[in-house]
Short mmCIF file of C-alpha atoms and ligand atoms in Angstrom, two decimals:
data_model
loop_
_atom_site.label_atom_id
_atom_site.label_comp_id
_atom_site.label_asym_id
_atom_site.label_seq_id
_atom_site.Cartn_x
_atom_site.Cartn_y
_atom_site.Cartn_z
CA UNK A 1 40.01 115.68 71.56
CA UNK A 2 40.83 118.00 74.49
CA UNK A 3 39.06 121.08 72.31
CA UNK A 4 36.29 118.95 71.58
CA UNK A 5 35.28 118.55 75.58
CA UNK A 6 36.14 121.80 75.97
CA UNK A 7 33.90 123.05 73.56
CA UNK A 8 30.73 122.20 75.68
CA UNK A 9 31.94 123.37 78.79
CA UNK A 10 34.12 126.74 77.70
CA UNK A 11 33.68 129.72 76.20
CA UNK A 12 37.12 130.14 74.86
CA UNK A 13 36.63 127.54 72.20
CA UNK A 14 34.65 129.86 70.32
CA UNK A 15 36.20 129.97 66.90
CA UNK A 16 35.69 133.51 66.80
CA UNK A 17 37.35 134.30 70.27
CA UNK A 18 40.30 131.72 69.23
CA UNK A 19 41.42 133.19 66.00
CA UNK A 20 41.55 136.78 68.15
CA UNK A 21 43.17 134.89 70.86
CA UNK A 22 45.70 133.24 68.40
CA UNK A 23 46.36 136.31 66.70
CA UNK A 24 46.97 138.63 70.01
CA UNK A 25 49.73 135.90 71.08
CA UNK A 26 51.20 135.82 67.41
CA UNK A 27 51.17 139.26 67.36
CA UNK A 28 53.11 139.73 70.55
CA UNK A 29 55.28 137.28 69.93
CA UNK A 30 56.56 138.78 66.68
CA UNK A 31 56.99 142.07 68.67
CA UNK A 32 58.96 140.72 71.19
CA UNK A 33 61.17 139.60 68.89
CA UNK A 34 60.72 143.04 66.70
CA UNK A 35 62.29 144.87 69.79
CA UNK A 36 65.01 142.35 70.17
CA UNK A 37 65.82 142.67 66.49
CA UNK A 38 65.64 146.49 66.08
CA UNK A 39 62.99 146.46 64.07
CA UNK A 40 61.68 149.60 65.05
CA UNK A 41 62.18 152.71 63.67
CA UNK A 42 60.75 156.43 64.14
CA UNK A 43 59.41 158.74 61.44
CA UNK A 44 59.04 162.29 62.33
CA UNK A 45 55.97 164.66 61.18
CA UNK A 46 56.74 168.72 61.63
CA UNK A 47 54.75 170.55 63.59
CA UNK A 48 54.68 174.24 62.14
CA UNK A 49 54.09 177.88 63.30
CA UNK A 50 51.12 178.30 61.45
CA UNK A 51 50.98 181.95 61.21
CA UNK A 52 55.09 182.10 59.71
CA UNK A 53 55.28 178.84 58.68
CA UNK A 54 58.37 177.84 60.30
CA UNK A 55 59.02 173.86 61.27
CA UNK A 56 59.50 174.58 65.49
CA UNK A 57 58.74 171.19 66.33
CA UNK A 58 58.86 167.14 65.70
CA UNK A 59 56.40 164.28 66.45
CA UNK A 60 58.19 160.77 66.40
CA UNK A 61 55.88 158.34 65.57
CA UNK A 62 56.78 154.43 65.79
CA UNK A 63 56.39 152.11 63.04
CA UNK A 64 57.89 148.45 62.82
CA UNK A 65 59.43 147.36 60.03
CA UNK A 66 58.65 143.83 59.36
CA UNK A 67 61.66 141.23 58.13
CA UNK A 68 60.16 141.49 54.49
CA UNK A 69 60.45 145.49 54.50
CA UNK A 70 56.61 145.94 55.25
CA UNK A 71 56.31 148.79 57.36
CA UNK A 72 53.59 148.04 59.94
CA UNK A 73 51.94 151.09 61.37
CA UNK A 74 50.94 151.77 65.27
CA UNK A 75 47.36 151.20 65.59
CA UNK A 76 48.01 147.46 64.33
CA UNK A 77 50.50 146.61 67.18
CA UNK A 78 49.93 149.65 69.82
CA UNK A 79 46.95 148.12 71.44
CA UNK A 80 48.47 144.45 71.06
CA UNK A 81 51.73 146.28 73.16
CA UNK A 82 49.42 147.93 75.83
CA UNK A 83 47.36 144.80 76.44
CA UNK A 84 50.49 142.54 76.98
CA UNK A 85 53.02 144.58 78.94
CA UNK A 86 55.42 144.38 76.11
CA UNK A 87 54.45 148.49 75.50
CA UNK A 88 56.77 149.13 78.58
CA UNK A 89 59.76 147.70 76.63
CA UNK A 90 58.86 149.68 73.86
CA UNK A 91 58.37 153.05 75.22
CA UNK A 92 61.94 152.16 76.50
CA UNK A 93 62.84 152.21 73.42
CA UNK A 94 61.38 155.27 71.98
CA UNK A 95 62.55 157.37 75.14
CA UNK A 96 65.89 155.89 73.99
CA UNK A 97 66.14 156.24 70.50
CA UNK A 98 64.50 160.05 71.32
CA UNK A 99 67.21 160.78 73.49
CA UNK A 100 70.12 159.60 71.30
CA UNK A 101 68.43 161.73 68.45
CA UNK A 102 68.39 164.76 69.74
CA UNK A 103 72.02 164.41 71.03
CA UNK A 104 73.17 163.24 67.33
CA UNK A 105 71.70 165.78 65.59
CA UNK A 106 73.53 168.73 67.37
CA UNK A 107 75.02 170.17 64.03
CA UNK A 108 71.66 169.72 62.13
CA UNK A 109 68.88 171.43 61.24
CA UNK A 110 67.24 169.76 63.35
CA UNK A 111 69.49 170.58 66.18
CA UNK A 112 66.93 173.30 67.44
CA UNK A 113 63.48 171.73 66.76
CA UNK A 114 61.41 170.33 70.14
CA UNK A 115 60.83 166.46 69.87
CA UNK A 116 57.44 165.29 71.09
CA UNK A 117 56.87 161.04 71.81
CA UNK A 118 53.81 159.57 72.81
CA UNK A 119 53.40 157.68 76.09
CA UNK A 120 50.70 155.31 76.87
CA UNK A 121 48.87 155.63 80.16
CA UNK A 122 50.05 152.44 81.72
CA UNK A 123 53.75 153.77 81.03
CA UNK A 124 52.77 156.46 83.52
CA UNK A 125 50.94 154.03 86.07
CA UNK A 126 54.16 152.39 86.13
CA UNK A 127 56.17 152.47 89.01
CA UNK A 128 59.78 151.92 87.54
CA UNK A 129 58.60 154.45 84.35
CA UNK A 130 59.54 157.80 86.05
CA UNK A 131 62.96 156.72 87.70
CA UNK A 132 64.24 155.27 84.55
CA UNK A 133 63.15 158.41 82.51
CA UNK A 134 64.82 160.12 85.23
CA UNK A 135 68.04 158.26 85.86
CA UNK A 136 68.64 158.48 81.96
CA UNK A 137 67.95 162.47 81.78
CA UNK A 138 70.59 162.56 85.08
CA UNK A 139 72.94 160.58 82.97
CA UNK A 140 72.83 162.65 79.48
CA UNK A 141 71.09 165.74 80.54
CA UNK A 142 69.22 167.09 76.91
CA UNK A 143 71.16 169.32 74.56
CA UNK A 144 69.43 172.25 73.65
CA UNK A 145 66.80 170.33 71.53
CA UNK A 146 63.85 169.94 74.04
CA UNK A 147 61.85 166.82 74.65
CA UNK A 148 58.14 166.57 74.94
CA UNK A 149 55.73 163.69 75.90
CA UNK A 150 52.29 163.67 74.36
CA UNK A 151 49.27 162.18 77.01
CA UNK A 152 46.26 161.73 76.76
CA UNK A 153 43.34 162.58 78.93
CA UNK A 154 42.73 159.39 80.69
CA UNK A 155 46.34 159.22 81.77
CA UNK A 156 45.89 162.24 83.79
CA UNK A 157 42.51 161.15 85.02
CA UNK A 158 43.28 157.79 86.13
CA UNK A 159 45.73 158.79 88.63
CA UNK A 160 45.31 162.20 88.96
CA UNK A 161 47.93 163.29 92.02
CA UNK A 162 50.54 160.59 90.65
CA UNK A 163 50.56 161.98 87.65
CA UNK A 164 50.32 165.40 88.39
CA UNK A 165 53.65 165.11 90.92
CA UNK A 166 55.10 163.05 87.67
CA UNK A 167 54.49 166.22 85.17
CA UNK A 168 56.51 168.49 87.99
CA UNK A 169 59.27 165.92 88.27
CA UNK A 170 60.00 166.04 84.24
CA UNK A 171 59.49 169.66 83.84
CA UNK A 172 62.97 169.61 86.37
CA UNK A 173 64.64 167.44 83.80
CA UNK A 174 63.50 169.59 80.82
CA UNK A 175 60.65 167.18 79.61
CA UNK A 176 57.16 169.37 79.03
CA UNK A 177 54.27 167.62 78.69
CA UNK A 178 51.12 167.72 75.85
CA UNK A 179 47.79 166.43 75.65
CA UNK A 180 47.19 164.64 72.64
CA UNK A 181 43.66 164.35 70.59
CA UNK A 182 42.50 166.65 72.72
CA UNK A 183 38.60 167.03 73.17
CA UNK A 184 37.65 163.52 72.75
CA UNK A 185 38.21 162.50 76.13
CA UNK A 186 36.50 164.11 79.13
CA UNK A 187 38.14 167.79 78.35
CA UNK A 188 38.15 168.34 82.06
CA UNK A 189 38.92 171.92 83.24
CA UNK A 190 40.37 170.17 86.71
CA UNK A 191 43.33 169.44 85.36
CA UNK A 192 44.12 171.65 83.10
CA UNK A 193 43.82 174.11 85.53
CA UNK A 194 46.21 171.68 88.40
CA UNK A 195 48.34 170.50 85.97
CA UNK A 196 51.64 171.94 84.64
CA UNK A 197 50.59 171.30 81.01
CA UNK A 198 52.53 172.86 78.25
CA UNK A 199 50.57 172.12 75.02
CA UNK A 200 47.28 170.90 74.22
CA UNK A 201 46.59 169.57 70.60
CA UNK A 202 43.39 169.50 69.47
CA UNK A 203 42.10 166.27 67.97
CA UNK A 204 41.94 165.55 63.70
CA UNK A 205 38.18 165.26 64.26
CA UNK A 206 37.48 169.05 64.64
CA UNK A 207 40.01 170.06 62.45
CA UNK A 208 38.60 168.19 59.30
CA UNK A 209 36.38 170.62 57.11
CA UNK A 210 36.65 173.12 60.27
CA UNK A 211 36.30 175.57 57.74
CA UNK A 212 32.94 174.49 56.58
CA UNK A 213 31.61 173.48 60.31
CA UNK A 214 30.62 176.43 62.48
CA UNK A 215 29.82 174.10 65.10
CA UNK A 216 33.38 172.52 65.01
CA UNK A 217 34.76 176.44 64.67
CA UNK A 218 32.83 177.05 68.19
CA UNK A 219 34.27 174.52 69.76
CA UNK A 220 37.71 175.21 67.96
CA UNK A 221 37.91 178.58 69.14
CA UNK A 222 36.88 177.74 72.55
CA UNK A 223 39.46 175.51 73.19
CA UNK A 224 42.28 177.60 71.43
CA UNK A 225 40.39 180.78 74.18
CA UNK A 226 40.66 178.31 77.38
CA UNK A 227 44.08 177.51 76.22
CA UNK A 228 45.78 180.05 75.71
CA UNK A 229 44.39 182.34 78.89
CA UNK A 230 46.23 179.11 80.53
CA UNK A 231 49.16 180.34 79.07
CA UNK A 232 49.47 176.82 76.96
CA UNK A 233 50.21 176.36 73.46
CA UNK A 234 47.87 174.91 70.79
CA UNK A 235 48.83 172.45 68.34
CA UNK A 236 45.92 171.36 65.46
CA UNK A 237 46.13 167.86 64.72
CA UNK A 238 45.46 166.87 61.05
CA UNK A 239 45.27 169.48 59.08
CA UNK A 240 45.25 168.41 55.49
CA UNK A 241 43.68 171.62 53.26
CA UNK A 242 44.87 175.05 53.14
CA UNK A 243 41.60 176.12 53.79
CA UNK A 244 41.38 174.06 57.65
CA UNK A 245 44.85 176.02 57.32
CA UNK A 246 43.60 179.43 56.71
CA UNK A 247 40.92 179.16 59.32
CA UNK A 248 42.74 178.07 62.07
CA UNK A 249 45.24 181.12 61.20
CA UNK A 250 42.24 183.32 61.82
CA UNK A 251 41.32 181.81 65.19
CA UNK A 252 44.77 182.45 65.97
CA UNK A 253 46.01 179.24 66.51
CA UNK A 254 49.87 178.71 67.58
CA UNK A 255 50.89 175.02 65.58
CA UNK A 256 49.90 172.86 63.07
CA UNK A 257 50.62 169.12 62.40
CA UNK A 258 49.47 167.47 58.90
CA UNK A 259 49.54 165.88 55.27
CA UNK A 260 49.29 169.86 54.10
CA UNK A 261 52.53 170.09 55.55
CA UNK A 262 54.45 166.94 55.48
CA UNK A 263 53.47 163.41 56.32
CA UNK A 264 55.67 161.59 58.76
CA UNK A 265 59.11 160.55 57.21
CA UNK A 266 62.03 158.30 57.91
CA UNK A 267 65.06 160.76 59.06
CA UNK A 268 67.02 160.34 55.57
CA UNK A 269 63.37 162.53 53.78
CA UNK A 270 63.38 165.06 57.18
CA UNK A 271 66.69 165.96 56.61
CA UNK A 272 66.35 166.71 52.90
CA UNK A 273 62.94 168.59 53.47
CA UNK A 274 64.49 170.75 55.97
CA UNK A 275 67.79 171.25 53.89
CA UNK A 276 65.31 172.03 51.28
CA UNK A 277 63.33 174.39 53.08
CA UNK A 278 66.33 176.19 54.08
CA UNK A 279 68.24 176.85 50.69
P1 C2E B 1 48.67 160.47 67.50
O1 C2E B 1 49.75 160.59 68.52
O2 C2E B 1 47.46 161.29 67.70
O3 C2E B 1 49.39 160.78 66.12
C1 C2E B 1 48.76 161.38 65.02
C2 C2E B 1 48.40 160.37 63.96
O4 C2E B 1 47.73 161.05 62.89
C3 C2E B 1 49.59 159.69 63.30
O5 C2E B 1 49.19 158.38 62.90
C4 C2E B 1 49.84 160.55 62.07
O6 C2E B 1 50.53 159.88 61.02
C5 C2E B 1 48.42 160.86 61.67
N1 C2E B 1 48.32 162.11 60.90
C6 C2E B 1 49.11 163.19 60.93
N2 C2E B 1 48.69 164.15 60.10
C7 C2E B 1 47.57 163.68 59.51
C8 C2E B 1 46.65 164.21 58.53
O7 C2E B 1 46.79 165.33 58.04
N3 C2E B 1 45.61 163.42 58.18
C9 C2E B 1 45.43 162.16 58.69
N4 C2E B 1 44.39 161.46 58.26
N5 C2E B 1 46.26 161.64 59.62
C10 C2E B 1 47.33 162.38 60.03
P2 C2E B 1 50.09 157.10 63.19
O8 C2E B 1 51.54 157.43 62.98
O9 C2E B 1 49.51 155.96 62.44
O10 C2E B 1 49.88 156.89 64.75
C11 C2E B 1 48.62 156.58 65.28
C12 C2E B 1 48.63 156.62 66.79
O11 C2E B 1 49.48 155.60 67.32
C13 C2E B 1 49.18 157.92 67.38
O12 C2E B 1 48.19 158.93 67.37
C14 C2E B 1 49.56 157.47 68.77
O13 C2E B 1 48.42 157.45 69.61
C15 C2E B 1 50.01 156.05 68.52
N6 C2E B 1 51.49 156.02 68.48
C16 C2E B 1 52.33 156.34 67.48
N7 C2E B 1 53.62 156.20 67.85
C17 C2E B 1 53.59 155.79 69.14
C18 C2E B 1 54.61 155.48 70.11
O14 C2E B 1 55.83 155.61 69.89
N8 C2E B 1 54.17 155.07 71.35
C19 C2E B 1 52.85 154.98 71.66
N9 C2E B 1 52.52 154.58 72.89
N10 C2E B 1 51.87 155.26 70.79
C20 C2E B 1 52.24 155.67 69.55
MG1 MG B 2 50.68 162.10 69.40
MG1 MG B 3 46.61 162.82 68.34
MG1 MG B 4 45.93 159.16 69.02
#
């Protein structure tokens, strides 16, 4: 009765705009309690030295898996966390878990690999973001394993001197910071040139059939030139044929991250790929 009258007079009673509605608030809800019941887990993709081929790096990306086992992937939740709040708590989370990796896997062979997360910009707009991050690296300082957090552009654009004076802060504590799909966003030279950025990856669009794109190869080797006379380090996103491979070797590209050479894995398949690798 209620949705009836409200039909004529509001726009919200659009079916259409309901079911969204309905589905953002079932959505969260089911996170919330995801957190609460440690439903989330990290997988880890290697990033590699492309010209050796050694594993110098992990990214930890976050999936959710569901009560009946279904493992729900980022983009299906992500956007649902960073239009609610609830991406706060879960950033919390994978700062956390992050943390406690690196410290448990001392005698590993993972003990000396760098471990990258990825932060959403309204975790650094946050005000009580950087003093946690901080009071936690104060209270168990990381082991030798470094920690990196992967940006991207519009976090550093948004709120450019906050974030810039944030980037100094964690480079005290041993946290370096990345910008992820890079070239997709506004690519400014300002800040790369302000910042204290460590790494820049390039984003899976120019990296697909780069081999077979001159234009992408251009703009490849342009940003791989800019970089590194900034002294950063470059990291290809997405790199699923040995021929992308092969031609980013030859533009002289540092790292690599993709399918070609491991998808992300639960930490049970990353140990036995790197135990592998080494015997
Ligand atoms: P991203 O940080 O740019 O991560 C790279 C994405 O590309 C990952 O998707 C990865 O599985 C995928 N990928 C890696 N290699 C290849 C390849 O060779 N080919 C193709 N087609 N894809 C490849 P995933 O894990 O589904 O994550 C998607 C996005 O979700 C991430 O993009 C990141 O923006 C976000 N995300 C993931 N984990 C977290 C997290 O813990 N916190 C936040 N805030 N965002 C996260
Ligand atoms: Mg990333
Ligand atoms: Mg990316
Ligand atoms: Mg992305």
């Amino acid at each position: 009765q209620a949705k009836q009258s409200g039909k004529n007079k509001f726009h919200f009673f659009d079916p259409h705009l309901e079911r969204i509605a309905l589905h953002r608030v079932a959505t969260e809800q089911k996170l919330r309690n995801a957190i609460e019941n440690n439903e989330l887990v990290l997988h880890y993709q290697p990033k590699v030295n492309l010209a050796t081929g050694e594993i110098v790096g992990l990214e930890a990306l976050l999936r959710w898996q569901a009560a009946d086992g279904k493992l729900i992937y980022p983009d299906q939740f992500i956007p649902v966390a960073e239009s609610t709040g609830l991406i706060h708590a879960i950033t919390r989370w994978v700062f956390n878990a992050a943390l406690q990796k690196l410290h448990s896997w001392a005698d590993t062979p993972m003990a000396n690999l760098h471990l990258s997360i990825n932060v959403s910009a309204q975790d650094f707009a946050d005000p009580v973001f950087l003093p946690t991050v901080i009071s936690a690296l104060r209270a168990t300082p990381l082991p030798h394993g470094k920690l990196e957090f992967e940006l991207t552009e519009s976090t550093l654009l948004d709120n450019h001197e906050q974030a810039n004076k944030a980037i100094s802060q964690l480079l005290l504590y041993g946290v370096e910071v990345a910008i992820d799909d890079f070239g997709t966003g506004y690519s400014s030279f300002n800040y790369l040139q302000e910042m204290r950025i460590h790494s820049l990856k390039i984003d899976r669009s120019f990296i697909t059939e780069l081999h077979n794109n001159p234009r992408k190869q251009a703009i490849v080797k342009s940003i791989i030139s800019v970089g590194k006379n900034l002294g950063l380090q470059i990291v290809a996103e997405g790199v699923e044929t040995k021929d992308e491979h092969q031609c980013l070797k030859q533009l002289d590209c540092h790292l690599g991250q993709g399918y070609l050479f491991s998808r992300p894995v639960d930490e049970a398949s990353l140990l036995a790929f790197l135990k592998q690798r080494q015997g």
